[in-house]
């Protein structure tokens, strides 16, 4: 015999009002157990409203745009007793028609049944998940879309708490084996609903850089250490050098001294000139000293590499840096120009800034960030004196570099910059 089931808005927890954003069925439709009847929206989440019975939709009481709250009648579904008992064996509120008083039912008995909301994540569910309210709540609390759990180990395929836990374990394991974190994808948002927009395709460089940065961000435990180097004397020397040059000559910028100081510190601390093997078992030390320089171009960030920097002087390096950064801006760098770097420098000093946290250009183990040098009052033990201070930010892969090593390395870089005569030693 058939039963008429009322589908009502359940208690979704302290939400006074919800909007009906979509109604997916109409009267006369055959619906399956857990099939989504409508989509509700609160100010925090969207939820599917699944059917708690299999049968035919008799009547619909809502339309898109309606405001509903707990207990609002959504629809009535005509279902058979048999289907009901399969569908909701745990459902406590079931009224059987009085058999002896109604041999020929003239009106259908009404069974009140509350469907459960389902948080949407990603694509529409491909199957109807079968789980108790407690398990659904458990899954929701952990951010699991229960529709994505395809195997329930409970009676008649019902999803149990253990199935939710196993699902999470599998997703995590998959994430790790893929080198990712298994984090859910970002939602796709239609921004045109908030105002006028315009779409622009990312350049290939930006897309690839983005992928690489995300991979590094997710794989490397990174720490950034900030310090300042006193470059007062270095700057005076740089200005004097440039004064000797003709207008056509390439100017010496502070970056060239930073490159030399960095290389000298890498020779002193070889772990900064290493890479971790992909399996994380070995440290590979490099006997060459190549420095990558992050260059800002209209198409995105590229990192040309200056080779064997320890064997080159400031003048030679200034020509090479000018050549490579020009090539970079014209999009003419070859892949070989960007390979083989040992550490990268990201200098924003020409633009400004006081500090930032650059991301390591893995498989390198560190990156040096530079922002704008500023004249500051520095206490020399007797008085405050004006000194040109250069902010430096060293981000390192903490699997390879300890905090103390990072600090010592930076102290060495500072020392070289503070007294560039030491670069000759
Ligand atoms: N403090 C104060 N002034 C600085 C400075 C600093 N730290 N660094 C550079 N300057 C000055 C230079 O002396 C130069 O001054 P003048 O115009 O008076 O000669 C001016 O700023 C411009 O310098 P520059 O940027 O052209 O030259 P550079 O050698 O310092 O840098 C390059 C070269 C290629 C690194 C730079 O042009 C560039 O592209 N920087 C952006 C890098 C970037 O986008 N990094 C972000 C990576 S995100 O992780």
Short mmCIF file of C-alpha atoms and ligand atoms in Angstrom, two decimals:
data_model
loop_
_atom_site.label_atom_id
_atom_site.label_comp_id
_atom_site.label_asym_id
_atom_site.label_seq_id
_atom_site.Cartn_x
_atom_site.Cartn_y
_atom_site.Cartn_z
CA UNK A 1 0.00 0.00 0.00
CA UNK A 2 1.07 3.60 -0.55
CA UNK A 3 2.02 6.16 2.09
CA UNK A 4 2.18 9.87 1.70
CA UNK A 5 5.37 11.27 3.14
CA UNK A 6 5.82 14.89 4.07
CA UNK A 7 9.28 16.26 3.38
CA UNK A 8 10.05 19.14 5.69
CA UNK A 9 13.02 21.43 6.23
CA UNK A 10 15.09 19.82 8.97
CA UNK A 11 16.93 21.46 11.83
CA UNK A 12 20.21 22.62 10.30
CA UNK A 13 21.45 24.15 13.51
CA UNK A 14 20.66 27.71 14.61
CA UNK A 15 19.64 28.98 11.19
CA UNK A 16 16.50 31.08 11.34
CA UNK A 17 15.89 31.44 7.62
CA UNK A 18 17.08 29.82 4.41
CA UNK A 19 16.50 30.63 0.74
CA UNK A 20 15.28 28.11 -1.78
CA UNK A 21 17.74 28.60 -4.64
CA UNK A 22 16.62 25.72 -6.85
CA UNK A 23 13.82 23.19 -7.08
CA UNK A 24 14.89 20.08 -8.98
CA UNK A 25 11.63 18.10 -9.18
CA UNK A 26 7.99 18.67 -10.14
CA UNK A 27 4.75 16.91 -9.23
CA UNK A 28 4.53 13.53 -10.93
CA UNK A 29 8.33 12.98 -10.96
CA UNK A 30 9.64 9.65 -9.73
CA UNK A 31 12.25 10.27 -7.07
CA UNK A 32 14.79 7.93 -5.55
CA UNK A 33 15.84 7.78 -1.94
CA UNK A 34 18.24 10.67 -1.16
CA UNK A 35 17.67 12.27 -4.55
CA UNK A 36 18.00 16.04 -4.23
CA UNK A 37 14.60 17.73 -4.30
CA UNK A 38 15.75 21.29 -3.77
CA UNK A 39 18.80 23.36 -2.93
CA UNK A 40 18.74 25.60 0.14
CA UNK A 41 21.12 28.36 0.97
CA UNK A 42 22.03 30.03 4.23
CA UNK A 43 24.48 32.91 4.48
CA UNK A 44 27.23 30.33 5.08
CA UNK A 45 26.52 27.29 2.92
CA UNK A 46 24.45 25.65 0.23
CA UNK A 47 22.67 22.45 1.10
CA UNK A 48 20.94 19.73 -0.83
CA UNK A 49 17.56 18.73 0.44
CA UNK A 50 17.36 15.00 -0.28
CA UNK A 51 14.20 12.94 -0.45
CA UNK A 52 13.72 10.60 2.45
CA UNK A 53 11.61 8.24 0.38
CA UNK A 54 11.40 6.61 -3.01
CA UNK A 55 8.21 7.29 -4.89
CA UNK A 56 6.23 9.89 -6.79
CA UNK A 57 6.20 13.59 -5.97
CA UNK A 58 2.59 14.41 -5.21
CA UNK A 59 2.70 18.07 -4.42
CA UNK A 60 5.37 20.80 -4.16
CA UNK A 61 4.99 23.61 -1.66
CA UNK A 62 8.03 25.72 -2.55
CA UNK A 63 9.53 27.63 -5.47
CA UNK A 64 12.93 29.29 -6.03
CA UNK A 65 13.23 32.49 -4.03
CA UNK A 66 10.99 31.29 -1.19
CA UNK A 67 12.23 31.77 2.34
CA UNK A 68 11.90 28.69 4.53
CA UNK A 69 12.80 27.65 8.04
CA UNK A 70 12.91 24.48 10.10
CA UNK A 71 9.69 22.50 9.65
CA UNK A 72 8.52 24.22 6.44
CA UNK A 73 6.71 21.68 4.26
CA UNK A 74 8.65 21.15 1.03
CA UNK A 75 6.82 18.36 -0.77
CA UNK A 76 4.76 15.26 -0.34
CA UNK A 77 6.01 11.99 -1.84
CA UNK A 78 3.82 8.97 -2.39
CA UNK A 79 5.80 5.93 -1.37
CA UNK A 80 5.04 2.29 -0.66
CA UNK A 81 5.41 0.77 2.81
CA UNK A 82 8.07 -1.59 1.55
CA UNK A 83 10.18 1.17 0.08
CA UNK A 84 9.81 3.14 3.25
CA UNK A 85 11.02 0.39 5.50
CA UNK A 86 14.09 -0.07 3.30
CA UNK A 87 14.66 3.61 3.06
CA UNK A 88 14.42 4.67 6.67
CA UNK A 89 14.49 1.73 9.05
CA UNK A 90 15.74 4.02 11.80
CA UNK A 91 13.05 6.62 11.24
CA UNK A 92 11.15 6.81 14.53
CA UNK A 93 8.04 8.64 13.35
CA UNK A 94 6.04 6.17 11.30
CA UNK A 95 2.30 5.96 11.49
CA UNK A 96 0.74 2.77 10.18
CA UNK A 97 -2.86 3.04 9.04
CA UNK A 98 -5.29 1.32 11.39
CA UNK A 99 -5.66 -1.91 9.43
CA UNK A 100 -8.81 -3.29 11.02
CA UNK A 101 -10.72 -0.01 10.80
CA UNK A 102 -9.81 0.71 7.22
CA UNK A 103 -10.07 -2.33 4.99
CA UNK A 104 -10.40 -0.07 1.97
CA UNK A 105 -8.37 3.10 2.58
CA UNK A 106 -10.20 6.16 1.38
CA UNK A 107 -7.52 8.58 2.30
CA UNK A 108 -3.79 8.02 2.47
CA UNK A 109 -2.12 8.12 5.84
CA UNK A 110 0.51 10.83 6.27
CA UNK A 111 3.99 10.06 7.52
CA UNK A 112 6.10 12.96 8.69
CA UNK A 113 9.71 12.44 7.73
CA UNK A 114 12.59 14.86 7.90
CA UNK A 115 15.18 14.81 5.17
CA UNK A 116 18.73 15.75 5.94
CA UNK A 117 20.67 18.60 4.44
CA UNK A 118 23.88 17.91 2.57
CA UNK A 119 26.65 20.44 2.14
CA UNK A 120 27.54 20.78 -1.49
CA UNK A 121 31.12 20.55 -2.48
CA UNK A 122 32.19 20.37 -6.07
CA UNK A 123 30.08 18.60 -8.63
CA UNK A 124 26.59 17.27 -8.22
CA UNK A 125 26.51 13.91 -6.45
CA UNK A 126 26.63 10.91 -8.70
CA UNK A 127 24.89 8.54 -6.31
CA UNK A 128 22.60 8.68 -3.32
CA UNK A 129 24.50 8.28 -0.06
CA UNK A 130 22.78 6.19 2.58
CA UNK A 131 23.69 7.22 6.13
CA UNK A 132 22.18 8.09 9.49
CA UNK A 133 21.88 11.71 10.64
CA UNK A 134 24.72 11.22 13.13
CA UNK A 135 27.08 9.98 10.40
CA UNK A 136 26.06 12.82 8.09
CA UNK A 137 26.75 15.32 10.84
CA UNK A 138 30.12 13.67 11.51
CA UNK A 139 31.00 13.90 7.79
CA UNK A 140 29.87 17.51 7.61
CA UNK A 141 31.95 18.47 10.63
CA UNK A 142 35.02 17.05 8.88
CA UNK A 143 34.15 18.79 5.62
CA UNK A 144 33.46 15.53 3.79
CA UNK A 145 30.87 15.48 1.02
CA UNK A 146 29.11 12.24 1.92
CA UNK A 147 27.96 11.77 -1.67
CA UNK A 148 31.58 11.13 -2.58
CA UNK A 149 31.76 8.04 -0.33
CA UNK A 150 30.86 5.21 -2.67
CA UNK A 151 31.18 2.25 -0.31
CA UNK A 152 29.23 1.90 2.89
CA UNK A 153 30.14 -1.09 5.03
CA UNK A 154 26.98 -0.99 7.11
CA UNK A 155 23.78 -2.96 6.62
CA UNK A 156 22.46 -2.62 3.06
CA UNK A 157 25.46 -0.45 2.11
CA UNK A 158 24.80 2.16 4.79
CA UNK A 159 27.73 4.57 5.33
CA UNK A 160 29.20 4.31 8.82
CA UNK A 161 31.54 6.63 10.75
CA UNK A 162 34.41 4.29 9.92
CA UNK A 163 33.65 4.70 6.22
CA UNK A 164 33.95 8.47 6.60
CA UNK A 165 37.27 8.05 8.45
CA UNK A 166 38.58 5.66 5.78
CA UNK A 167 37.51 8.05 3.05
CA UNK A 168 39.58 10.82 4.68
CA UNK A 169 42.56 8.50 5.11
CA UNK A 170 42.42 7.55 1.42
CA UNK A 171 42.16 11.16 0.27
CA UNK A 172 45.12 12.12 2.48
CA UNK A 173 47.21 9.17 1.24
CA UNK A 174 46.37 10.05 -2.36
CA UNK A 175 47.31 13.67 -1.72
CA UNK A 176 50.66 12.69 -0.23
CA UNK A 177 51.49 10.28 -3.04
CA UNK A 178 50.67 12.99 -5.59
CA UNK A 179 52.86 15.45 -3.69
CA UNK A 180 49.84 17.59 -2.83
CA UNK A 181 47.86 18.10 0.34
CA UNK A 182 44.53 16.64 -0.74
CA UNK A 183 42.88 19.94 0.14
CA UNK A 184 39.52 20.63 -1.46
CA UNK A 185 39.49 22.73 -4.63
CA UNK A 186 38.57 26.40 -4.42
CA UNK A 187 34.90 27.06 -5.18
CA UNK A 188 34.01 28.62 -8.51
CA UNK A 189 32.30 31.96 -7.91
CA UNK A 190 30.31 34.02 -10.38
CA UNK A 191 31.65 37.49 -9.52
CA UNK A 192 29.33 39.15 -12.03
CA UNK A 193 26.60 38.83 -9.43
CA UNK A 194 28.42 41.53 -7.40
CA UNK A 195 29.22 43.96 -10.23
CA UNK A 196 30.83 44.37 -13.63
CA UNK A 197 33.79 42.09 -14.40
CA UNK A 198 36.23 41.32 -17.23
CA UNK A 199 38.10 38.06 -17.78
CA UNK A 200 41.72 37.85 -18.92
CA UNK A 201 43.58 34.62 -19.63
CA UNK A 202 46.74 34.11 -17.59
CA UNK A 203 50.01 34.06 -19.54
CA UNK A 204 51.69 30.67 -19.82
CA UNK A 205 54.52 31.89 -17.57
CA UNK A 206 52.04 32.98 -14.90
CA UNK A 207 50.20 29.65 -15.05
CA UNK A 208 53.37 27.58 -14.83
CA UNK A 209 54.85 29.80 -12.12
CA UNK A 210 51.59 29.50 -10.20
CA UNK A 211 51.67 25.70 -10.41
CA UNK A 212 55.27 25.58 -9.31
CA UNK A 213 54.74 28.00 -6.42
CA UNK A 214 51.72 25.99 -5.19
CA UNK A 215 53.74 22.78 -5.38
CA UNK A 216 56.58 24.32 -3.37
CA UNK A 217 54.21 25.91 -0.87
CA UNK A 218 52.56 22.55 -0.21
CA UNK A 219 55.73 20.44 -0.14
CA UNK A 220 58.30 22.52 1.72
CA UNK A 221 58.16 23.54 5.37
CA UNK A 222 59.49 27.07 4.96
CA UNK A 223 60.71 29.61 7.49
CA UNK A 224 61.54 33.23 6.70
CA UNK A 225 64.21 35.02 8.75
CA UNK A 226 64.42 38.81 8.61
CA UNK A 227 67.47 40.97 9.28
CA UNK A 228 69.14 44.20 8.19
CA UNK A 229 72.61 44.82 6.76
CA UNK A 230 74.46 48.10 7.20
CA UNK A 231 75.40 49.04 3.63
CA UNK A 232 76.51 52.62 4.28
CA UNK A 233 80.11 52.04 3.13
CA UNK A 234 79.08 49.71 0.33
CA UNK A 235 76.71 52.36 -1.03
CA UNK A 236 79.42 55.04 -0.89
CA UNK A 237 81.72 52.74 -2.90
CA UNK A 238 78.92 51.99 -5.39
CA UNK A 239 78.19 55.68 -5.91
CA UNK A 240 81.93 56.37 -6.37
CA UNK A 241 82.20 53.56 -8.95
CA UNK A 242 79.23 54.84 -10.91
CA UNK A 243 80.68 58.36 -10.88
CA UNK A 244 83.70 56.99 -12.75
CA UNK A 245 81.52 55.48 -15.45
CA UNK A 246 80.45 57.17 -18.66
CA UNK A 247 76.78 57.62 -19.53
CA UNK A 248 76.86 54.60 -21.87
CA UNK A 249 78.28 52.26 -19.24
CA UNK A 250 76.04 49.91 -17.34
CA UNK A 251 75.50 51.18 -13.82
CA UNK A 252 76.43 49.17 -10.78
CA UNK A 253 73.42 48.48 -8.59
CA UNK A 254 73.53 47.24 -5.02
CA UNK A 255 72.17 43.91 -6.20
CA UNK A 256 75.57 42.97 -7.63
CA UNK A 257 77.21 43.29 -4.22
CA UNK A 258 74.39 41.29 -2.68
CA UNK A 259 75.04 38.53 -5.25
CA UNK A 260 78.73 38.46 -4.33
CA UNK A 261 78.03 38.50 -0.58
CA UNK A 262 75.52 35.68 -0.97
CA UNK A 263 77.96 33.50 -2.87
CA UNK A 264 80.70 34.11 -0.29
CA UNK A 265 78.29 33.02 2.47
CA UNK A 266 77.31 29.92 0.46
CA UNK A 267 80.96 28.93 0.23
CA UNK A 268 81.15 29.24 3.99
CA UNK A 269 77.87 27.34 4.57
CA UNK A 270 77.71 24.64 1.86
CA UNK A 271 74.31 23.35 3.01
CA UNK A 272 72.85 26.50 1.41
CA UNK A 273 74.28 25.29 -1.89
CA UNK A 274 72.56 21.93 -1.80
CA UNK A 275 69.34 20.22 -2.84
CA UNK A 276 67.41 17.48 -1.14
CA UNK A 277 66.96 14.34 -3.26
CA UNK A 278 63.37 13.73 -4.33
CA UNK A 279 63.00 10.83 -1.87
CA UNK A 280 64.23 13.10 0.94
CA UNK A 281 67.04 10.66 1.81
CA UNK A 282 70.12 12.52 0.55
CA UNK A 283 71.52 16.02 0.43
CA UNK A 284 73.23 16.82 -2.85
CA UNK A 285 76.01 19.41 -2.47
CA UNK A 286 76.91 21.49 -5.53
CA UNK A 287 80.44 22.57 -6.31
CA UNK A 288 79.31 25.34 -8.65
CA UNK A 289 77.81 28.67 -7.57
CA UNK A 290 75.02 29.86 -9.84
CA UNK A 291 72.59 32.54 -8.69
CA UNK A 292 69.04 32.96 -10.00
CA UNK A 293 67.64 36.49 -10.16
CA UNK A 294 63.87 36.93 -10.10
CA UNK A 295 62.98 39.37 -12.87
CA UNK A 296 59.64 41.04 -13.17
CA UNK A 297 58.41 40.98 -16.81
CA UNK A 298 55.11 41.96 -18.45
CA UNK A 299 54.40 38.23 -18.88
CA UNK A 300 55.18 37.30 -15.29
CA UNK A 301 58.10 36.33 -13.13
CA UNK A 302 61.15 34.63 -14.68
CA UNK A 303 64.42 33.62 -13.08
CA UNK A 304 67.53 33.88 -15.32
CA UNK A 305 70.60 32.29 -13.82
CA UNK A 306 74.04 33.92 -13.52
CA UNK A 307 76.65 31.17 -13.72
CA UNK A 308 79.85 30.70 -11.75
CA UNK A 309 79.36 33.96 -9.90
CA UNK A 310 82.33 33.23 -7.60
CA UNK A 311 84.64 33.49 -10.61
CA UNK A 312 83.31 36.79 -11.90
CA UNK A 313 83.86 40.40 -10.86
CA UNK A 314 81.21 43.04 -10.25
CA UNK A 315 81.70 44.67 -13.68
CA UNK A 316 81.35 41.39 -15.56
CA UNK A 317 78.31 40.49 -13.51
CA UNK A 318 76.72 43.88 -14.12
CA UNK A 319 76.89 43.30 -17.90
CA UNK A 320 75.52 39.78 -17.57
CA UNK A 321 72.70 40.87 -15.25
CA UNK A 322 71.70 43.71 -17.61
CA UNK A 323 71.78 41.34 -20.61
CA UNK A 324 69.76 38.61 -18.94
CA UNK A 325 67.18 40.90 -17.37
CA UNK A 326 66.68 42.67 -20.73
CA UNK A 327 66.32 39.33 -22.48
CA UNK A 328 63.85 38.30 -19.78
CA UNK A 329 61.72 41.42 -20.28
CA UNK A 330 61.72 40.87 -24.06
CA UNK A 331 60.67 37.23 -23.55
CA UNK A 332 63.89 36.03 -25.23
CA UNK A 333 65.38 33.85 -22.50
CA UNK A 334 66.09 30.27 -23.51
CA UNK A 335 65.33 27.41 -21.08
CA UNK A 336 69.09 26.96 -20.56
CA UNK A 337 69.32 30.59 -19.33
CA UNK A 338 67.00 29.67 -16.47
CA UNK A 339 68.48 26.34 -15.41
CA UNK A 340 71.01 25.29 -12.83
CA UNK A 341 70.41 27.93 -10.15
CA UNK A 342 71.69 27.26 -6.60
CA UNK A 343 69.91 30.08 -4.73
CA UNK A 344 67.58 32.77 -6.01
CA UNK A 345 67.51 36.45 -5.09
CA UNK A 346 64.20 38.26 -5.27
CA UNK A 347 64.93 41.99 -5.09
CA UNK A 348 62.07 44.41 -4.72
CA UNK A 349 64.38 47.16 -3.51
CA UNK A 350 63.96 49.22 -6.68
CA UNK A 351 60.24 49.37 -5.90
CA UNK A 352 60.11 49.64 -2.09
CA UNK A 353 59.05 47.51 0.86
CA UNK A 354 60.35 46.80 4.33
CA UNK A 355 60.06 42.98 4.39
CA UNK A 356 58.35 40.09 2.64
CA UNK A 357 58.37 36.30 2.66
CA UNK A 358 59.64 34.99 -0.70
CA UNK A 359 58.94 31.36 -1.62
CA UNK A 360 61.93 29.06 -2.12
CA UNK A 361 62.61 28.24 -5.77
CA UNK A 362 62.84 24.48 -5.09
CA UNK A 363 64.81 22.24 -5.50
CA UNK A 364 66.99 25.09 -4.20
CA UNK A 365 66.92 25.23 -0.41
CA UNK A 366 66.81 28.99 0.16
CA UNK A 367 65.89 32.30 -1.38
CA UNK A 368 67.05 35.77 -0.39
CA UNK A 369 64.48 38.57 -0.50
CA UNK A 370 65.64 42.19 -0.61
CA UNK A 371 63.58 45.33 -0.04
CA UNK A 372 64.40 49.02 -0.01
CA UNK A 373 67.45 50.31 1.88
CA UNK A 374 66.62 53.16 4.25
CA UNK A 375 68.70 55.65 6.23
CA UNK A 376 68.12 54.94 9.92
CA UNK A 377 69.45 56.16 13.26
CA UNK A 378 71.67 53.37 14.60
CA UNK A 379 73.15 53.37 18.16
CA UNK A 380 76.93 52.90 18.03
CA UNK A 381 77.37 52.65 21.81
CA UNK A 382 77.78 56.39 22.31
CA UNK A 383 75.33 58.05 19.98
CA UNK A 384 72.82 57.54 17.20
CA UNK A 385 74.43 57.74 13.79
CA UNK A 386 72.73 57.75 10.37
CA UNK A 387 73.34 54.42 8.61
CA UNK A 388 71.91 53.00 5.39
CA UNK A 389 70.20 49.79 6.40
CA UNK A 390 69.20 47.12 3.86
CA UNK A 391 66.34 44.78 4.86
CA UNK A 392 66.97 41.13 3.97
CA UNK A 393 64.55 38.18 4.13
CA UNK A 394 65.91 34.67 3.98
CA UNK A 395 63.36 31.91 3.38
CA UNK A 396 64.76 28.39 3.75
CA UNK A 397 63.60 24.80 3.52
CA UNK A 398 63.48 23.79 7.18
CA UNK A 399 64.07 20.13 6.30
CA UNK A 400 67.60 21.10 5.25
CA UNK A 401 68.39 24.28 7.18
CA UNK A 402 68.00 24.70 10.95
CA UNK A 403 66.95 28.02 12.43
CA UNK A 404 70.41 28.63 13.91
CA UNK A 405 72.09 27.87 10.57
CA UNK A 406 69.73 30.31 8.88
CA UNK A 407 70.65 33.02 11.41
CA UNK A 408 74.41 32.33 11.06
CA UNK A 409 74.18 32.38 7.28
CA UNK A 410 72.40 35.71 7.37
CA UNK A 411 74.97 37.07 9.82
CA UNK A 412 77.68 36.15 7.28
CA UNK A 413 75.80 37.83 4.40
CA UNK A 414 75.43 40.94 6.59
CA UNK A 415 79.10 40.91 7.45
CA UNK A 416 80.14 40.76 3.79
CA UNK A 417 77.77 43.58 2.89
CA UNK A 418 78.82 45.61 5.92
CA UNK A 419 82.48 45.41 4.89
CA UNK A 420 82.86 44.36 1.26
CA UNK A 421 86.67 44.14 1.66
CA UNK A 422 85.95 40.78 3.29
CA UNK A 423 84.85 39.46 -0.11
CA UNK A 424 88.55 39.49 -1.07
CA UNK A 425 89.63 37.28 1.79
N1 LIG B 1 67.26 49.79 -1.86
C1 LIG B 1 67.24 51.01 -2.39
N2 LIG B 1 67.33 51.22 -3.71
C2 LIG B 1 67.41 50.16 -4.52
C3 LIG B 1 67.42 48.85 -4.02
C4 LIG B 1 67.34 48.69 -2.62
N3 LIG B 1 67.35 47.49 -2.07
N4 LIG B 1 67.49 48.00 -5.06
C5 LIG B 1 67.52 48.74 -6.17
N5 LIG B 1 67.47 50.03 -5.84
C6 LIG B 1 67.52 51.17 -6.76
C7 LIG B 1 68.66 50.99 -7.74
O1 LIG B 1 69.87 51.48 -7.22
C8 LIG B 1 68.17 51.82 -8.89
O2 LIG B 1 68.35 53.18 -8.57
P1 LIG B 1 68.68 54.27 -9.70
O3 LIG B 1 67.52 54.27 -10.63
O4 LIG B 1 68.86 55.54 -8.92
O5 LIG B 1 69.94 53.82 -10.36
C9 LIG B 1 66.65 51.55 -8.88
O6 LIG B 1 66.36 51.14 -7.56
C10 LIG B 1 66.18 50.50 -9.85
O7 LIG B 1 66.95 49.34 -9.70
P2 LIG B 1 66.63 48.05 -10.59
O8 LIG B 1 65.51 47.31 -10.02
O9 LIG B 1 66.48 48.48 -12.01
O10 LIG B 1 67.98 47.25 -10.54
P3 LIG B 1 68.42 46.09 -9.58
O11 LIG B 1 69.76 45.68 -10.02
O12 LIG B 1 68.28 46.44 -8.17
O13 LIG B 1 67.38 44.89 -9.91
C11 LIG B 1 66.18 43.32 -11.20
C12 LIG B 1 67.41 44.22 -11.12
C13 LIG B 1 66.20 42.61 -12.53
C14 LIG B 1 66.19 42.31 -10.08
C15 LIG B 1 64.93 44.20 -11.04
O14 LIG B 1 64.84 45.10 -12.08
C16 LIG B 1 63.62 43.41 -10.94
O15 LIG B 1 63.06 42.92 -11.91
N6 LIG B 1 63.10 43.35 -9.71
C17 LIG B 1 61.83 42.69 -9.45
C18 LIG B 1 62.02 41.27 -8.98
C19 LIG B 1 60.72 40.67 -8.59
O16 LIG B 1 59.68 40.87 -9.17
N7 LIG B 1 60.75 39.91 -7.53
C20 LIG B 1 59.55 39.40 -7.00
C21 LIG B 1 59.65 37.99 -6.86
S1 LIG B 1 58.34 37.41 -5.92
O17 LIG B 1 58.99 36.27 -5.05
#
